Every structure is written in C-alpha cells, then in structure tokens.
Amino acid sequence: MFATTAMLGDTGYARMTIEAIAARAGVGKATIYRWWPAGKSALVLDALAENVESGPTALPDTGDLEADLRGVVRATVAEFADPLLSATTRALTVETLEDDELAGQVRDRLLRPHFLAVRERLEVGREAGQVRAGADLDHAVESVFGPIFHRWLLRTGPLTDEYADGLVEHVMAAIRPGSA
Amino acid sequence: MFATTAMLGDTGYARMTIEAIAARAGVGKATIYRWWPAGKSALVLDALAENVESGPTALPDTGDLEADLRGVVRATVAEFADPLLSATTRALTVETLEDDELAGQVRDRLLRPHFLAVRERLEVGREAGQVRAGADLDHAVESVFGPIFHRWLLRTGPLTDEYADGLVEHVMAAIRPGSA
C-alpha cells in the first residue's frame, strides 16, 4: 500500500503501472494481480481507503464551529487544487462514471467518512446552539462538498483559501440560529 | 441537429453512431465528419448548445423568488434523474474529464447560461428585498447546482421533487434577509 501511495505522489495515477508498483513493493506482478484482479483502480482505491481508515477523519472541536469548518474546507479545497491529487481524482472519477461497483466503493470508503465527520461536527454544533434546530444537516453537508466538487470539475473559479472561507461563510448563513 | 437530439432521446449517447445520425439526417457520413471532425462529442455538444441557445433560459419572475427557484431546481433535478439524459451527461462528463477544450465548451455553452439565469433571478430578488444585501450570489448559484451534481455523481440520495424543494429551502435560508 505504501508503494502505491508513494507512487501516486511521485508519478501520478496516469503514468503509474502495476509493474512499477510491484517493483517498488518488492513483489512480483502476479502477486499484485492475485490480490487486485481488477487492476490499478482497485489497488489505488484500497491504498487511499487505508489512508482514510488509519488517519483521523473527525473534525477538531475547538468550540468554534465556523473555524473548525474553515479548517476542513480549506484542506479539501487544497486537495482539489493540488495537481497530482487532482489528477488522481480525475482518473478515478472517469472510472467511477463507467463502473457502478467502483463508484459505490469510492463513495462509501473514501468520501462518506468525510461527509459523516462534517455531519457529526454540525450535530455537536447544534447541541451547542451554533446551528438552528430546523437546519437540514444532510443538505448542509452537501452544500459544503457539492460546490467544491462542482467548481473543481467545471473549473468555474479559483480553488483558494479565500474561496474556502467564503464558502464556509455561505454555509454558516444557512444554518446559523435565526437564519430561517 | 434535430437528428442528433432525436437520437439522443431514442437510443442514448453510448449506442448512437455517426452513421446512424447521418442516415437519419439524410446526409453522408463524410458530411458529418467535415463539420464535426472531432466526432460524436462535438456533434452532441453543438446539438445540446443549440437547444440552450434557442430555448428560454431566463427564469420566470412571478415575484416569488423561492417558487421560481423551486421550478428551475425541480426541472434540473428531473433531468439528472432521467436515465437517458443522465447517460448523456455521464458520457459527456467522462470526455470533459479527459479533454480540457471540450470541458470549457460544455461549461461555457451548455451550463453557464443556466448559472447566469439563476444569478440574474437572484439579482432581481435582491432588488425586490428578497435577498439580503451581503449575500454572495456566486456562492448562492454554486450552492444550487453543486449539490445536485454531487448527489447525481456519487448517488448519495434520491433525485426527487422532495429533494429539490428541500435544497431550495436550504439555499433560501442562506440568502434571505436577516440570514447572516
């Protein structure tokens, strides 16, 4: 797995080959195909999912919901702005559009943990009186990630900290107590 | 152009061939390739763009901003929920992810007119006092289309009128006077 994520960072998804991953991991190509018969996309999915599962996905709770959201949104926007990470996401998105099974795996293993982490932070914020009782938290979560994805995919504007902060401000306007 | 949109509706993007379009339009295959050397995606883009350019893109203005948004959001969500239209969008999205030039054309000719139409309706709503002065209208437009696209792409939930109405409610909560 380490060989895969290291290679993603060094050479990017498109130019990465099963041969090179096998060489870097010190195993034969047949070993890779035995574990990942579907090939590169399945291997990369597993490597990225392992990162998600081993790393902390919960948002920090500093008591300031808007600041905590700003942190995660800035980090997410920066990932989409990074050329190598963006290329991997682009390649995986193409494959998910053509493969429902892979699409489900990407959603459930790579993305859903991040959606849930934001949702949980919003729930804590609601208990602390920083989110109005009637706010729909599913819509709130989608109003965080949807616009980023849309902007990345369509390249309708810059992916910067300034954009991230403006997005959080807009999201907060919809859920703050007294907002509806 | 009519032959192309008719075929998109009948057989869908994936199974549509240049031969069949030429036959339906009553011209030779060479004629099609002379006008659209890049082939199927360029032809479909032109056909869809012609629809956008000839049809009304401005939102109705009934004086009730939320109701007018509900109309356009329900229609957009229904397009993404339609199996044939969704398949076309899926195929074009794959090609745009691999072709920056096509991506720019899809954005500017097919999508931007819709974004601008919503933006203009929001501006009218702001003049009418239905949108707070400080609301960022670019974020507002992206908070309409981004979540729909995200939900369609990742299949994180149903694409129904109920979803559309909830989304509009959430969008309005962020921009209504007194919301921030």
Coordinates of C-alpha atoms in Angstrom, one line a residue:
Chain A
M1 CA 0.0 0.0 0.0
F2 CA 2.8 2.3 0.9
A3 CA 4.4 1.7 -2.6
T4 CA 1.1 2.7 -4.2
T5 CA 0.5 6.0 -2.3
A6 CA 4.2 6.9 -2.7
M7 CA 4.0 6.4 -6.4
L8 CA 0.7 8.3 -6.7
G9 CA 2.6 11.3 -5.1
D10 CA 5.7 10.8 -7.3
T11 CA 4.4 10.0 -10.7
G12 CA 0.7 10.4 -10.6
Y13 CA -2.1 8.0 -11.4
A14 CA -2.0 8.1 -15.2
R15 CA 1.7 7.1 -15.6
M16 CA 1.7 4.6 -12.7
T17 CA 1.9 1.0 -13.8
I18 CA 1.3 -2.3 -12.0
E19 CA 4.8 -3.3 -12.9
A20 CA 6.4 -0.3 -11.2
I21 CA 4.2 -0.7 -8.1
A22 CA 5.2 -4.4 -7.8
A23 CA 8.9 -3.5 -8.3
R24 CA 8.7 -0.8 -5.6
A25 CA 6.9 -3.1 -3.2
G26 CA 9.5 -5.8 -3.9
V27 CA 6.9 -8.4 -5.1
G28 CA 6.1 -10.0 -8.4
K29 CA 3.4 -8.5 -10.7
A30 CA 1.4 -11.8 -10.3
T31 CA 1.1 -11.1 -6.6
I32 CA -0.5 -7.7 -7.3
Y33 CA -2.9 -9.2 -9.7
R34 CA -3.8 -12.0 -7.3
W35 CA -4.9 -9.5 -4.7
W36 CA -6.3 -6.9 -7.0
P37 CA -7.6 -8.7 -10.1
A38 CA -9.4 -5.6 -11.3
G39 CA -6.0 -3.8 -11.5
K40 CA -4.9 -0.3 -10.9
S41 CA -8.2 1.4 -9.9
A42 CA -8.9 -1.2 -7.3
L43 CA -5.4 -1.1 -5.9
V44 CA -5.4 2.7 -5.7
L45 CA -8.9 2.7 -4.1
D46 CA -7.6 0.3 -1.4
A47 CA -4.5 2.4 -0.8
L48 CA -6.5 5.6 -0.5
A49 CA -9.1 3.9 1.7
E50 CA -6.4 2.7 4.0
N51 CA -5.2 6.3 4.4
V52 CA -8.8 7.3 5.3
E53 CA -9.2 4.5 7.8
S54 CA -5.9 5.0 9.5
G55 CA -6.0 8.7 9.7
P56 CA -8.2 10.9 11.8
T57 CA -11.4 11.9 10.0
A58 CA -13.2 13.5 12.9
L59 CA -13.1 17.3 12.7
P60 CA -11.4 19.2 15.6
D61 CA -13.8 20.7 18.1
T62 CA -12.4 24.0 19.2
G63 CA -15.8 25.2 20.3
D64 CA -15.9 27.5 17.2
L65 CA -17.9 25.7 14.6
E66 CA -17.2 28.1 11.8
A67 CA -13.4 28.0 12.5
D68 CA -13.5 24.2 12.5
L69 CA -15.4 24.1 9.2
R70 CA -13.0 26.6 7.7
G71 CA -10.1 24.2 8.5
V72 CA -11.7 21.2 6.8
V73 CA -12.9 23.1 3.8
R74 CA -9.5 24.8 3.3
A75 CA -7.9 21.4 3.4
T76 CA -10.4 19.9 1.0
V77 CA -10.1 22.8 -1.4
A78 CA -6.3 22.5 -1.3
E79 CA -6.5 18.8 -2.2
F80 CA -8.6 19.6 -5.2
A81 CA -6.2 22.4 -6.2
D82 CA -3.1 20.1 -5.9
P83 CA -2.2 19.0 -9.5
L84 CA -1.2 15.4 -8.6
L85 CA -4.1 14.7 -6.2
S86 CA -6.5 16.4 -8.7
A87 CA -5.2 14.1 -11.5
T88 CA -5.8 11.0 -9.4
T89 CA -9.3 12.2 -8.5
R90 CA -10.0 13.0 -12.2
A91 CA -8.8 9.5 -13.3
L92 CA -10.9 7.8 -10.5
T93 CA -13.9 9.9 -11.4
V94 CA -13.7 8.8 -15.0
E95 CA -13.6 5.1 -13.9
T96 CA -16.5 5.6 -11.4
L97 CA -18.6 7.1 -14.2
E98 CA -18.2 3.9 -16.1
D99 CA -18.2 1.4 -13.2
D100 CA -21.1 1.5 -10.7
E101 CA -19.4 -1.0 -8.4
L102 CA -16.3 1.1 -8.2
A103 CA -18.4 4.3 -7.8
G104 CA -20.1 2.8 -4.7
Q105 CA -16.8 1.8 -3.2
V106 CA -15.3 5.3 -3.8
R107 CA -18.3 6.9 -2.2
D108 CA -18.6 4.6 0.8
R109 CA -14.9 4.1 1.6
L110 CA -13.2 7.3 0.5
L111 CA -15.8 10.0 0.7
R112 CA -18.6 9.1 3.2
P113 CA -16.2 9.1 6.2
H114 CA -15.5 12.8 5.4
F115 CA -19.2 13.6 4.9
L116 CA -20.0 11.9 8.2
A117 CA -17.2 13.8 10.0
V118 CA -18.7 17.1 8.9
R119 CA -22.2 16.0 9.8
E120 CA -21.1 14.9 13.3
R121 CA -19.4 18.3 13.9
L122 CA -22.6 20.0 12.8
E123 CA -24.6 17.9 15.3
V124 CA -22.2 18.9 18.1
G125 CA -22.6 22.5 17.0
R126 CA -26.4 22.1 17.1
E127 CA -26.2 20.8 20.6
A128 CA -24.0 23.8 21.5
G129 CA -26.7 26.2 20.0
Q130 CA -24.5 27.2 17.0
V131 CA -26.8 25.6 14.4
R132 CA -30.5 26.3 14.3
A133 CA -32.8 23.4 15.3
G134 CA -34.6 23.2 11.9
A135 CA -31.5 23.1 9.7
D136 CA -31.3 20.1 7.5
L137 CA -27.8 18.7 8.1
D138 CA -27.8 16.5 5.0
H139 CA -28.3 19.5 2.8
A140 CA -25.7 21.3 4.9
V141 CA -23.1 18.6 4.3
E142 CA -23.9 18.6 0.5
S143 CA -23.7 22.4 0.4
V144 CA -20.1 22.1 1.7
F145 CA -18.8 19.4 -0.6
G146 CA -21.1 19.8 -3.7
P147 CA -19.9 23.3 -4.6
I148 CA -16.2 22.4 -4.2
F149 CA -16.7 19.4 -6.5
H150 CA -18.7 21.4 -9.0
R151 CA -16.1 24.1 -9.1
W152 CA -13.2 21.6 -9.5
L153 CA -15.0 19.7 -12.2
L154 CA -16.1 22.6 -14.3
R155 CA -13.3 25.0 -13.4
T156 CA -15.7 27.8 -12.8
G157 CA -13.4 29.6 -10.4
P158 CA -10.2 29.5 -8.3
L159 CA -9.7 26.9 -5.6
T160 CA -8.1 29.0 -2.9
D161 CA -8.3 29.7 0.8
E162 CA -10.3 32.8 0.0
Y163 CA -12.8 30.7 -1.8
A164 CA -12.9 28.2 1.0
D165 CA -13.6 30.9 3.6
G166 CA -16.4 32.4 1.5
L167 CA -18.0 29.0 1.1
V168 CA -18.0 28.4 4.8
E169 CA -19.5 31.8 5.4
H170 CA -22.2 31.0 2.9
V171 CA -22.8 27.5 4.5
M172 CA -23.0 29.1 8.0
A173 CA -25.5 31.7 6.8
A174 CA -27.9 28.8 6.1
I175 CA -27.6 27.0 9.4
R176 CA -26.9 29.7 12.0
P177 CA -29.6 30.2 14.6
G178 CA -32.0 32.8 13.3
S179 CA -31.2 32.1 9.7
A180 CA -34.6 30.7 8.6
Chain B
M1 CA -29.1 18.9 -35.3
F2 CA -32.6 17.6 -34.9
A3 CA -31.5 14.1 -36.0
T4 CA -28.9 14.2 -33.2
T5 CA -31.2 15.3 -30.4
A6 CA -33.9 12.9 -31.6
M7 CA -31.4 10.1 -31.5
L8 CA -30.1 11.1 -28.1
G9 CA -33.7 10.7 -26.8
D10 CA -34.3 7.4 -28.6
T11 CA -31.2 5.4 -28.3
G12 CA -28.9 7.4 -25.9
Y13 CA -25.4 8.6 -26.3
A14 CA -23.5 5.4 -25.9
R15 CA -25.3 3.5 -28.7
M16 CA -25.5 6.4 -31.1
T17 CA -23.3 6.3 -34.1
I18 CA -22.2 8.9 -36.6
E19 CA -23.5 6.5 -39.4
A20 CA -27.0 6.4 -37.8
I21 CA -27.1 10.2 -37.3
A22 CA -26.0 10.8 -41.0
A23 CA -28.7 8.3 -42.2
R24 CA -31.4 10.0 -40.1
A25 CA -30.3 13.5 -41.3
G26 CA -30.3 12.2 -44.9
V27 CA -26.7 13.1 -45.5
G28 CA -23.5 11.2 -46.0
K29 CA -21.2 10.2 -43.1
A30 CA -18.4 12.4 -44.7
T31 CA -20.6 15.4 -44.4
I32 CA -20.9 14.9 -40.7
Y33 CA -17.1 14.5 -40.3
R34 CA -16.5 17.6 -42.4
W35 CA -18.4 19.7 -40.0
W36 CA -17.5 17.9 -36.8
P37 CA -14.1 16.4 -37.3
A38 CA -13.8 15.7 -33.6
G39 CA -16.8 13.3 -34.0
K40 CA -19.6 12.4 -31.7
S41 CA -18.9 14.5 -28.6
A42 CA -18.5 17.7 -30.7
L43 CA -21.7 17.0 -32.6
V44 CA -23.7 16.3 -29.4
L45 CA -22.3 19.4 -27.8
D46 CA -23.4 21.5 -30.7
A47 CA -26.9 20.0 -30.7
L48 CA -27.3 20.5 -27.0
A49 CA -25.9 24.0 -27.2
E50 CA -28.4 24.8 -30.0
N51 CA -31.2 23.8 -27.6
V52 CA -29.9 26.0 -24.9
E53 CA -29.5 29.0 -27.3
S54 CA -32.9 28.6 -28.9
G55 CA -34.8 27.9 -25.7
P56 CA -35.7 30.3 -22.9
T57 CA -33.0 30.2 -20.2
A58 CA -34.3 33.1 -18.1
L59 CA -36.2 32.0 -15.0
P60 CA -39.8 33.1 -14.8
D61 CA -40.3 36.0 -12.4
T62 CA -43.6 35.5 -10.6
G63 CA -42.5 37.9 -7.8
D64 CA -41.9 34.9 -5.5
L65 CA -38.2 34.1 -5.7
E66 CA -38.5 30.8 -3.7
A67 CA -41.2 29.5 -6.0
D68 CA -39.3 30.4 -9.1
L69 CA -36.2 28.7 -7.8
R70 CA -38.2 25.7 -7.0
G71 CA -39.3 25.4 -10.6
V72 CA -35.8 25.5 -12.1
V73 CA -34.4 23.2 -9.4
R74 CA -37.1 20.6 -9.8
A75 CA -36.6 20.7 -13.6
T76 CA -32.8 20.4 -13.2
V77 CA -33.1 17.5 -10.7
A78 CA -35.6 15.8 -13.1
E79 CA -33.1 16.0 -15.9
F80 CA -30.4 14.3 -13.8
A81 CA -32.9 11.7 -12.7
D82 CA -33.9 10.9 -16.3
P83 CA -32.0 7.7 -17.4
L84 CA -31.3 8.7 -21.0
L85 CA -30.3 12.3 -20.2
S86 CA -28.3 11.1 -17.3
A87 CA -26.4 8.7 -19.5
T88 CA -25.6 11.5 -22.0
T89 CA -24.4 13.7 -19.1
R90 CA -22.3 10.8 -17.8
A91 CA -20.7 10.2 -21.2
L92 CA -20.0 13.9 -21.8
T93 CA -18.6 14.2 -18.2
V94 CA -16.1 11.4 -18.9
E95 CA -15.0 13.1 -22.1
T96 CA -14.7 16.5 -20.4
L97 CA -12.5 15.0 -17.7
E98 CA -10.1 13.8 -20.4
D99 CA -10.4 16.9 -22.7
D100 CA -9.9 20.4 -21.4
E101 CA -11.1 22.1 -24.6
L102 CA -14.4 20.1 -24.6
A103 CA -14.7 20.8 -20.8
G104 CA -14.5 24.6 -21.4
Q105 CA -17.1 24.3 -24.2
V106 CA -19.5 22.3 -22.1
R107 CA -19.2 24.7 -19.3
D108 CA -19.5 27.9 -21.3
R109 CA -22.1 26.8 -23.9
L110 CA -24.3 24.3 -22.0
L111 CA -24.0 25.2 -18.3
R112 CA -23.1 28.8 -17.9
P113 CA -26.3 30.1 -19.4
H114 CA -28.2 28.2 -16.7
F115 CA -25.9 29.5 -13.9
L116 CA -26.4 33.1 -15.2
A117 CA -30.1 32.7 -15.4
V118 CA -30.3 31.8 -11.8
R119 CA -27.9 34.6 -10.9
E120 CA -30.0 37.1 -12.7
R121 CA -33.2 36.0 -10.9
L122 CA -31.3 36.3 -7.6
E123 CA -30.3 39.8 -8.5
V124 CA -33.9 40.8 -9.3
G125 CA -34.8 39.2 -6.0
R126 CA -32.2 41.3 -4.2
E127 CA -33.6 44.4 -5.7
A128 CA -37.0 43.3 -4.5
G129 CA -35.7 42.9 -1.0
Q130 CA -36.0 39.1 -1.0
V131 CA -32.2 38.5 -0.8
R132 CA -30.0 40.1 1.8
A133 CA -27.6 42.8 0.6
G134 CA -24.5 40.9 1.7
A135 CA -25.3 37.5 0.2
D136 CA -22.6 36.3 -2.2
L137 CA -24.6 35.4 -5.3
D138 CA -21.8 33.3 -6.9
H139 CA -21.7 31.1 -3.8
A140 CA -25.5 31.0 -3.9
V141 CA -25.6 29.8 -7.6
E142 CA -23.0 27.1 -6.8
S143 CA -25.0 26.1 -3.7
V144 CA -27.9 25.4 -6.1
F145 CA -26.1 23.4 -8.8
G146 CA -23.1 21.9 -6.9
P147 CA -25.1 19.7 -4.5
I148 CA -27.3 18.4 -7.4
F149 CA -24.3 17.5 -9.4
H150 CA -22.6 15.9 -6.4
R151 CA -25.6 13.8 -5.5
W152 CA -26.0 12.7 -9.1
L153 CA -22.4 11.8 -9.5
L154 CA -22.0 10.0 -6.2
R155 CA -25.6 8.7 -5.9
T156 CA -25.7 9.7 -2.3
G157 CA -29.5 10.1 -2.3
P158 CA -32.7 10.3 -4.4
L159 CA -33.2 12.9 -7.1
T160 CA -36.8 13.8 -6.5
D161 CA -39.1 16.9 -6.2
E162 CA -38.9 16.5 -2.4
Y163 CA -35.1 16.7 -2.6
A164 CA -35.4 19.7 -4.9
D165 CA -37.7 21.6 -2.6
G166 CA -35.5 20.9 0.4
L167 CA -32.5 22.1 -1.5
V168 CA -34.2 25.4 -2.4
E169 CA -35.3 25.8 1.2
H170 CA -31.7 25.4 2.3
V171 CA -30.4 27.8 -0.3
M172 CA -33.0 30.4 0.7
A173 CA -32.0 30.1 4.3
A174 CA -28.5 31.4 3.4
I175 CA -29.7 34.4 1.3
R176 CA -32.9 35.5 2.9
P177 CA -32.8 38.9 4.6
G178 CA -31.8 38.5 8.2
S179 CA -30.0 35.2 7.5
A180 CA -26.5 36.4 8.3

